[in-house]
CSV table of C-alpha atoms and ligand atoms in Angstrom, one decimal:
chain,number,residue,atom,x,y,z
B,1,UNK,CA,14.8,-46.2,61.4
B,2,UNK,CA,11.7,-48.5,62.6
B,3,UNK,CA,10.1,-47.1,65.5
B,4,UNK,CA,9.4,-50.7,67.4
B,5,UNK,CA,5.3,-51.2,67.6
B,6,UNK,CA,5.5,-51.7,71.4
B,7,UNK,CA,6.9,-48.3,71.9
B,8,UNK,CA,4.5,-47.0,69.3
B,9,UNK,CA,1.6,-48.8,71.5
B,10,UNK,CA,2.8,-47.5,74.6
B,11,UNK,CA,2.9,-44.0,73.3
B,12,UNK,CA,-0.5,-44.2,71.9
B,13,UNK,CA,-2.1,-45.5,74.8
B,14,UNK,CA,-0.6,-43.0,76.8
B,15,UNK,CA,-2.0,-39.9,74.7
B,16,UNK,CA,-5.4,-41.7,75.2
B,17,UNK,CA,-4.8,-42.0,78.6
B,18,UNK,CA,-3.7,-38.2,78.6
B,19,UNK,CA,-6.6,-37.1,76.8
B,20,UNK,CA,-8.8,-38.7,78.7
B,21,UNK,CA,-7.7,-37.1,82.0
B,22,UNK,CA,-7.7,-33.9,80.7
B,23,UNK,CA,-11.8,-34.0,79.8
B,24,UNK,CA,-12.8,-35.5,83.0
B,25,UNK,CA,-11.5,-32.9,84.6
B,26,UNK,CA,-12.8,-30.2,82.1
B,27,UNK,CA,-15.9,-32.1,82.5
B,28,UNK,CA,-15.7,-32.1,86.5
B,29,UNK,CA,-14.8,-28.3,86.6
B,30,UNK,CA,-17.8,-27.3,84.6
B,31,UNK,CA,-20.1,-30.0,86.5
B,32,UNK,CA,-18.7,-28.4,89.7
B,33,UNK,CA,-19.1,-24.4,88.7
B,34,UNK,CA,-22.4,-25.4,87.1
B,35,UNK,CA,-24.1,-27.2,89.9
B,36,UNK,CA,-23.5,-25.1,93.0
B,37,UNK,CA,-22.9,-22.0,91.3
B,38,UNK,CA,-25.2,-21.3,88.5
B,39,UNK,CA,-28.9,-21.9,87.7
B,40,UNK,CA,-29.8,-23.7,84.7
B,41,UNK,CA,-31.6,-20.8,82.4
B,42,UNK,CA,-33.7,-21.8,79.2
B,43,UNK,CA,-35.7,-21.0,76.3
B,44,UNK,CA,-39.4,-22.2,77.7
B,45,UNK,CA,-41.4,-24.3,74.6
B,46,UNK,CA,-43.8,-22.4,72.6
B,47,UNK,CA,-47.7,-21.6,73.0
B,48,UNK,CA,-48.1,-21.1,69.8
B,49,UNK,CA,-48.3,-22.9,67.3
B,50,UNK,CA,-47.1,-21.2,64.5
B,51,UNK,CA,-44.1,-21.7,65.7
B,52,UNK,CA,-43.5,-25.5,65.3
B,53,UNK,CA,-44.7,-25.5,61.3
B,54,UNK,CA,-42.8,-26.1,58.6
B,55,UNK,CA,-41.5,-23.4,56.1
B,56,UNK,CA,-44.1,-26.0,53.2
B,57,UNK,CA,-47.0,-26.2,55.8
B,58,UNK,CA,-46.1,-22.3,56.2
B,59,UNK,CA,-46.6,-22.1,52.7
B,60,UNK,CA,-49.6,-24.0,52.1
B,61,UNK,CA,-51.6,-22.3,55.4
B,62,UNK,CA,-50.8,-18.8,53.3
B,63,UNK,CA,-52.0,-19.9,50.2
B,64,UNK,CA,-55.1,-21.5,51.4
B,65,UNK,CA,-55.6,-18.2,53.6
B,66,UNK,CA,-55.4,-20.4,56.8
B,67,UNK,CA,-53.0,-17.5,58.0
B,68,UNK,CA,-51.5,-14.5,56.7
B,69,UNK,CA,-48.1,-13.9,55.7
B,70,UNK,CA,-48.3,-11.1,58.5
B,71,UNK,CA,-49.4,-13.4,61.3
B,72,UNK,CA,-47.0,-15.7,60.6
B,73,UNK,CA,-44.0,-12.9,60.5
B,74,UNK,CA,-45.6,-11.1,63.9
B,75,UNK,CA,-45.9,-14.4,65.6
B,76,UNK,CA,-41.8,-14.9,64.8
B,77,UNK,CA,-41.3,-11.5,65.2
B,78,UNK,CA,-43.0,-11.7,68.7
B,79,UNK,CA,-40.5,-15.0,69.8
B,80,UNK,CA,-37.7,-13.6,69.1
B,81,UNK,CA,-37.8,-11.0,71.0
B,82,UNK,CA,-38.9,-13.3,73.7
B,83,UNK,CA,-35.8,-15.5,73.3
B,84,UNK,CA,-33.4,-13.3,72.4
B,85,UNK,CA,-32.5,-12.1,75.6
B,86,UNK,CA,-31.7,-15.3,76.7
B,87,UNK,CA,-30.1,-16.7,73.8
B,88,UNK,CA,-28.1,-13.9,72.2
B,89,UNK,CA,-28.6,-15.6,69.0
B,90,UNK,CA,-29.6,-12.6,66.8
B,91,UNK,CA,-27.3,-9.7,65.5
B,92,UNK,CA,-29.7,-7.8,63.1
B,93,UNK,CA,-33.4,-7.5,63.0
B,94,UNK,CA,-34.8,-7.0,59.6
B,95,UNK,CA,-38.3,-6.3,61.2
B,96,UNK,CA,-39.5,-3.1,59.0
B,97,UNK,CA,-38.3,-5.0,56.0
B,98,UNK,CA,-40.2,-8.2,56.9
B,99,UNK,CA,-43.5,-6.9,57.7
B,100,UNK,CA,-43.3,-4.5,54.3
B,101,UNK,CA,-42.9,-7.6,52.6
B,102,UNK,CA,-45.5,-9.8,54.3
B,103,UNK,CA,-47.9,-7.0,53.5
B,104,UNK,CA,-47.5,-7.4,49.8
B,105,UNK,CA,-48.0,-11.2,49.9
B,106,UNK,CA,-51.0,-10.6,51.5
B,107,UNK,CA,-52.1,-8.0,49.2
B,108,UNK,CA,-51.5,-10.3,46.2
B,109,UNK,CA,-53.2,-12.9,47.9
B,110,UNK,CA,-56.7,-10.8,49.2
B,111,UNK,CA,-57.1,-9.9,45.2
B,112,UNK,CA,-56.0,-13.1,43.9
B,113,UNK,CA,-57.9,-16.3,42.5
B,114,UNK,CA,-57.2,-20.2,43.2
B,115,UNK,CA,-55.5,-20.3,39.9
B,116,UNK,CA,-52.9,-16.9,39.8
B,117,UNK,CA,-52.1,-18.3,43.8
B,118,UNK,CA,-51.2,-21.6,42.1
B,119,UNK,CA,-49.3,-20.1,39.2
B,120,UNK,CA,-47.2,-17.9,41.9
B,121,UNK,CA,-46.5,-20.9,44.3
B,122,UNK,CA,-45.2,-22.1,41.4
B,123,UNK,CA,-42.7,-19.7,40.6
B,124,UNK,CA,-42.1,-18.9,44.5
B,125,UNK,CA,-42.8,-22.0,46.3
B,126,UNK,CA,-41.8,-19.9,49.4
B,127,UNK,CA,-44.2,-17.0,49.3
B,128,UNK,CA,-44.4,-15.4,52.2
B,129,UNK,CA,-42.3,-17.4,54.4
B,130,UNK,CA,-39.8,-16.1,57.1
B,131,UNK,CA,-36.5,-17.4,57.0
B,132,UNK,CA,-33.3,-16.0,59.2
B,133,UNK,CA,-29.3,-16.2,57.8
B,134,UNK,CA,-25.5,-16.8,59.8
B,135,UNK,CA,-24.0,-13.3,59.7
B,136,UNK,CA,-21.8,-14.6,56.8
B,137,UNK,CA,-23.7,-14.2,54.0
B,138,UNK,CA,-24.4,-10.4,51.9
B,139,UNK,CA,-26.8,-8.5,52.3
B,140,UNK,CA,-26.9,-5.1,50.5
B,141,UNK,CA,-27.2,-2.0,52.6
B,142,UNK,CA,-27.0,-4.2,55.9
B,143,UNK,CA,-24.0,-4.5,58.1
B,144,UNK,CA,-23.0,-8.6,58.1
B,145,UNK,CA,-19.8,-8.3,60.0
B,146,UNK,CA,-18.7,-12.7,59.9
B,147,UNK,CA,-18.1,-11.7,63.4
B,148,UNK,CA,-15.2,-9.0,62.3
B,149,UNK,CA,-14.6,-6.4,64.5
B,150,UNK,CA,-12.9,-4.4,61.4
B,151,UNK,CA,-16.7,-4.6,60.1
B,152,UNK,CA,-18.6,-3.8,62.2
B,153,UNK,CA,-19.5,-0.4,60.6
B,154,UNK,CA,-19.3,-1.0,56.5
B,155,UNK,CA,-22.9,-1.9,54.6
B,156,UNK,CA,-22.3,-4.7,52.1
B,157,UNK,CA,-23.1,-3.5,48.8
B,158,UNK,CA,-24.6,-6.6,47.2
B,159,UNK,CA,-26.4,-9.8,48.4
B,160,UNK,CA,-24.9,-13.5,48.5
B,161,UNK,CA,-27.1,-15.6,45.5
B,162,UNK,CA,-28.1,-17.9,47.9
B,163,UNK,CA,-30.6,-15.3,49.8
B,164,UNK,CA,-31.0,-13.7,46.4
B,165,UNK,CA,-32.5,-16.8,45.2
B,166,UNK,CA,-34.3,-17.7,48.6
B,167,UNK,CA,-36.0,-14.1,48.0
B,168,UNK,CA,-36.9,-14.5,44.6
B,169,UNK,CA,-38.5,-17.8,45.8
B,170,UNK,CA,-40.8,-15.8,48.0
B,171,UNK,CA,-38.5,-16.3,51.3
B,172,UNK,CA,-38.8,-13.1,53.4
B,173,UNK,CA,-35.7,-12.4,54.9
B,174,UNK,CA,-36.2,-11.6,58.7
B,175,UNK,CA,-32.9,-11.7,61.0
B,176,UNK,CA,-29.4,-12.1,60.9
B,177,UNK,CA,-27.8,-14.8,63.2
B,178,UNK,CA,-24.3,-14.9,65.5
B,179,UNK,CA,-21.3,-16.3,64.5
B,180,UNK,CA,-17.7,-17.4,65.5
B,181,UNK,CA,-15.1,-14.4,64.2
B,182,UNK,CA,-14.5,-15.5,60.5
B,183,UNK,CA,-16.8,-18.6,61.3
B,184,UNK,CA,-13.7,-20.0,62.5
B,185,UNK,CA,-14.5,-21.5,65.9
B,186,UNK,CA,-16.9,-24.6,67.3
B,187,UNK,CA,-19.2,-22.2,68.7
B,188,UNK,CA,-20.4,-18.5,68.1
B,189,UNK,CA,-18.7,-15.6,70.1
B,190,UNK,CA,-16.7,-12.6,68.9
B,191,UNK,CA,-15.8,-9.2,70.0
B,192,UNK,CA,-18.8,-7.7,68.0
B,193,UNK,CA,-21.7,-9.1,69.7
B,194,UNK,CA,-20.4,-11.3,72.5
B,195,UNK,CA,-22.0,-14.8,73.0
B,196,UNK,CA,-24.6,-17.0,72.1
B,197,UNK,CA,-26.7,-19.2,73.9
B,198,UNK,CA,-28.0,-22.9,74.0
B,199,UNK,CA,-31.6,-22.3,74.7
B,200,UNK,CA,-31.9,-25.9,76.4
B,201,UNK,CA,-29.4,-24.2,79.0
B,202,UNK,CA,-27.6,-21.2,78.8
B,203,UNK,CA,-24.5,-21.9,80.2
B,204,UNK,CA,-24.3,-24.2,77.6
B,205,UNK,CA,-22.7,-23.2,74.0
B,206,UNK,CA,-24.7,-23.4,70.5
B,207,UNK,CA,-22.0,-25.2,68.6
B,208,UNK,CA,-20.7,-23.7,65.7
B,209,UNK,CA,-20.2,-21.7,63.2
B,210,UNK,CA,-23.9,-21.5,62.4
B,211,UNK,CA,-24.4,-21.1,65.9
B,212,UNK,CA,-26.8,-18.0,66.4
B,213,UNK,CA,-28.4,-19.4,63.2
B,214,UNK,CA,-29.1,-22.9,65.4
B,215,UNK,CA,-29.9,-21.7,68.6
B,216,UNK,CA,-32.5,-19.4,67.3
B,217,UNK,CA,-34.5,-22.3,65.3
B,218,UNK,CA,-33.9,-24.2,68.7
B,219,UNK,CA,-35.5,-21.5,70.1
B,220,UNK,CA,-38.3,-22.0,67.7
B,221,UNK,CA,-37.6,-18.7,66.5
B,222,UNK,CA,-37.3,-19.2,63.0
B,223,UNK,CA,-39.4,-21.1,60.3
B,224,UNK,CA,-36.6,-21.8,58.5
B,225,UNK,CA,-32.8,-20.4,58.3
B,226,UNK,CA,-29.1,-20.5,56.3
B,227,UNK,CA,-26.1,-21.8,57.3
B,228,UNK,CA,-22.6,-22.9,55.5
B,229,UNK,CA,-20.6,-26.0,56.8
B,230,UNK,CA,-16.8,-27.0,55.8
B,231,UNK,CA,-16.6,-29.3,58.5
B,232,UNK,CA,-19.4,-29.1,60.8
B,233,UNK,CA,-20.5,-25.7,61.0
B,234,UNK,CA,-24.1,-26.1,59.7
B,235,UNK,CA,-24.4,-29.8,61.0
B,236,UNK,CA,-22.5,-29.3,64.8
B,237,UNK,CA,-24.9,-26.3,65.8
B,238,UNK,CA,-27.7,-28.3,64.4
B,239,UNK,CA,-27.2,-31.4,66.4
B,240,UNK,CA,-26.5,-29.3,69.7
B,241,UNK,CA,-29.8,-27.6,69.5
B,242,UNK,CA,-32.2,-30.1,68.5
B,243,UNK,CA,-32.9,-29.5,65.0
B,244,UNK,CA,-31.5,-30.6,61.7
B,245,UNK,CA,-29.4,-29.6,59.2
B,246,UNK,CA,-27.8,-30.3,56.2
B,247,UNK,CA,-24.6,-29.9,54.3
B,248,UNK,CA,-25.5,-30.1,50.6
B,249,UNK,CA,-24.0,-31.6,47.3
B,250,UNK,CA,-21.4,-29.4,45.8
B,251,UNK,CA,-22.3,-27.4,43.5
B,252,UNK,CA,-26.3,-27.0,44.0
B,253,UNK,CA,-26.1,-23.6,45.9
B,254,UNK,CA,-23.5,-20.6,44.8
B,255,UNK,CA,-21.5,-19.8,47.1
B,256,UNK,CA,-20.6,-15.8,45.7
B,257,UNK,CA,-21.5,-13.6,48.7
B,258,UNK,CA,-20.4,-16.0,51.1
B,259,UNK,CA,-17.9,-13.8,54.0
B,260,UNK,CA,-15.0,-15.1,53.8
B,261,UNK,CA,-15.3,-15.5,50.4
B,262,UNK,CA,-13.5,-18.8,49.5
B,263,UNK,CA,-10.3,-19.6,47.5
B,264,UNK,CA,-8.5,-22.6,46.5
B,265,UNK,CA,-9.7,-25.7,48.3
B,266,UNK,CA,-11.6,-24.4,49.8
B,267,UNK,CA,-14.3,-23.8,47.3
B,268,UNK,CA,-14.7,-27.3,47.4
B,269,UNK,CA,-15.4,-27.6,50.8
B,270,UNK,CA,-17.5,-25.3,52.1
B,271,UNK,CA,-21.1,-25.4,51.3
B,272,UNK,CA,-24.6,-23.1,51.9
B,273,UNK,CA,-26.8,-24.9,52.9
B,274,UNK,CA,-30.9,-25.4,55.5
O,1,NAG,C1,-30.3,-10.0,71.3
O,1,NAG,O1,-30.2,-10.2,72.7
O,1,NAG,C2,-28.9,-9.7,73.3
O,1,NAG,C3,-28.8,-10.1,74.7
O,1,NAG,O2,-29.9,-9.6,75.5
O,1,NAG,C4,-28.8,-8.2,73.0
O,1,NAG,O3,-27.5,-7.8,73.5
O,1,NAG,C5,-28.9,-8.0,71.5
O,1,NAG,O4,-28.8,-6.6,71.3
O,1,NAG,C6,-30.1,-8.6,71.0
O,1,NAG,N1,-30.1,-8.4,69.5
O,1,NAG,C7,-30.7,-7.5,68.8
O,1,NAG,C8,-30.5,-7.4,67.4
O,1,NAG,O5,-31.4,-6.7,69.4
């Protein structure tokens, strides 16, 4: 049976019409609460300056000893606990870890000449660098729960290639972002560490799932961070808090390590990726 195009019309312009009615008055609720009941709270820009370079200019500062692998981790270190509060954006901080490794760069570096600096920039073209992850990727002996409530206690007991290989390219791993519960929702809350924040306004969400992950670089709390993205989640949080991302090619990065770990079609979909 035919269903007649005028009745097919009619019913289409009448979900439109539907639709419509229903986010004007999402979007009048939320204008109402927001304007006579709470204050607009954000993320105020950076002094410093450190904080608005580039993971390369990162780079090419430490190796021409413009700045230490150490300041550069300290002055991170030191926004993120300035934003945090606001922003709820990280889960784990991997501060110890961090500095131990920012200490060795610039040990290498304070006995090293022009030449062994180039020949290591070569083989880690992100010595010394900070760089913060979603909580969906492994990371041996630290808790990365995807938002999981059931795992919120277990240590993973390896680490997802992707940071593997951002390590062994000099990346210093240095916090662990929020997430949606099994990165499965269009903005990052779960039962294990409540809420993030947009820090352009806080009663504002941080898209999702690499939410955490993009309100903190928002926040200009990160040089640098990871996110994955089947259909959105590294690009949405990206776009809602000012910065960029990118969902890459298949098969550049590995995705073994990735929580949840992907079967079927899936494997074709989702993506690790800046
Ligand atoms: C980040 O800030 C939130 C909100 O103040 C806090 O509950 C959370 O513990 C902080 N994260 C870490 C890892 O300290």
């Amino acid at each position: 049976m035919e269903v007649p195009r005028r009745l097919k019309k009619a019913f289409h312009t009448s979900l439109i019409f539907i639709a419509n009615l229903y986010f004007s008055t999402i979007r009048f609720i939320f204008w109402f609460i927001n304007y006579f009941f709470r204050e607009r709270v954000y993320v105020t820009p950076p002094t410093d300056q450190l904080l608005l370079i580039s993971a390369t200019q990162a780079v090419r500062m430490i190796s021409k000893r413009e700045i230490s692998s150490t300041a550069l981790v300290e002055s991170y270190i030191h926004r993120i606990e300035q934003v945090n509060n606001t922003i709820n954006a990280v889960v784990v901080k991997l501060f110890d870890s961090a500095r131990r490794e920012a200490n060795e760069v610039d040990s290498f570096i304070a006995v090293s000449d022009e030449e062994d600096i180039q020949r290591k920039l070569v083989e880690q073209p992100l010595f010394g660098v900070p760089f913060t992850m979603k909580d969906a990727l492994e990371v041996e002996n630290e808790i990365i729960t995807c938002g999981v409530y059931n795992r919120r206690d277990t240590k993973c007991d390896r680490t997802a290639e992707a940071i593997k290989r951002l390590q062994a390219a000099g990346g210093i791993l240095l916090a662990v972002t929020n997430v949606p519960e099994v990165c499965m929702w269009v903005e990052a809350i779960n039962t294990v560490y409540g809420r993030s924040k947009n820090p352009y306004d806080a009663r504002r969400m941080t898209g999702g799932s690499s939410g955490g992950e993009g309100a903190l670089l928002g926040a200009a709390g990160s040089v640098v961070g990871v996110g994955s993205d089947i259909g959105g989640s590294i690009r949405m949080p990206s776009f809602f808090n000012g910065i960029f991302g990118l969902k890459p090619t298949p098969g550049v990065i590995p995705l073994e390590g990735h929580i949840p770990e992907p079967t079927g079609y899936k494997t074709n979909m989702l993506r690790i990726g800046p």
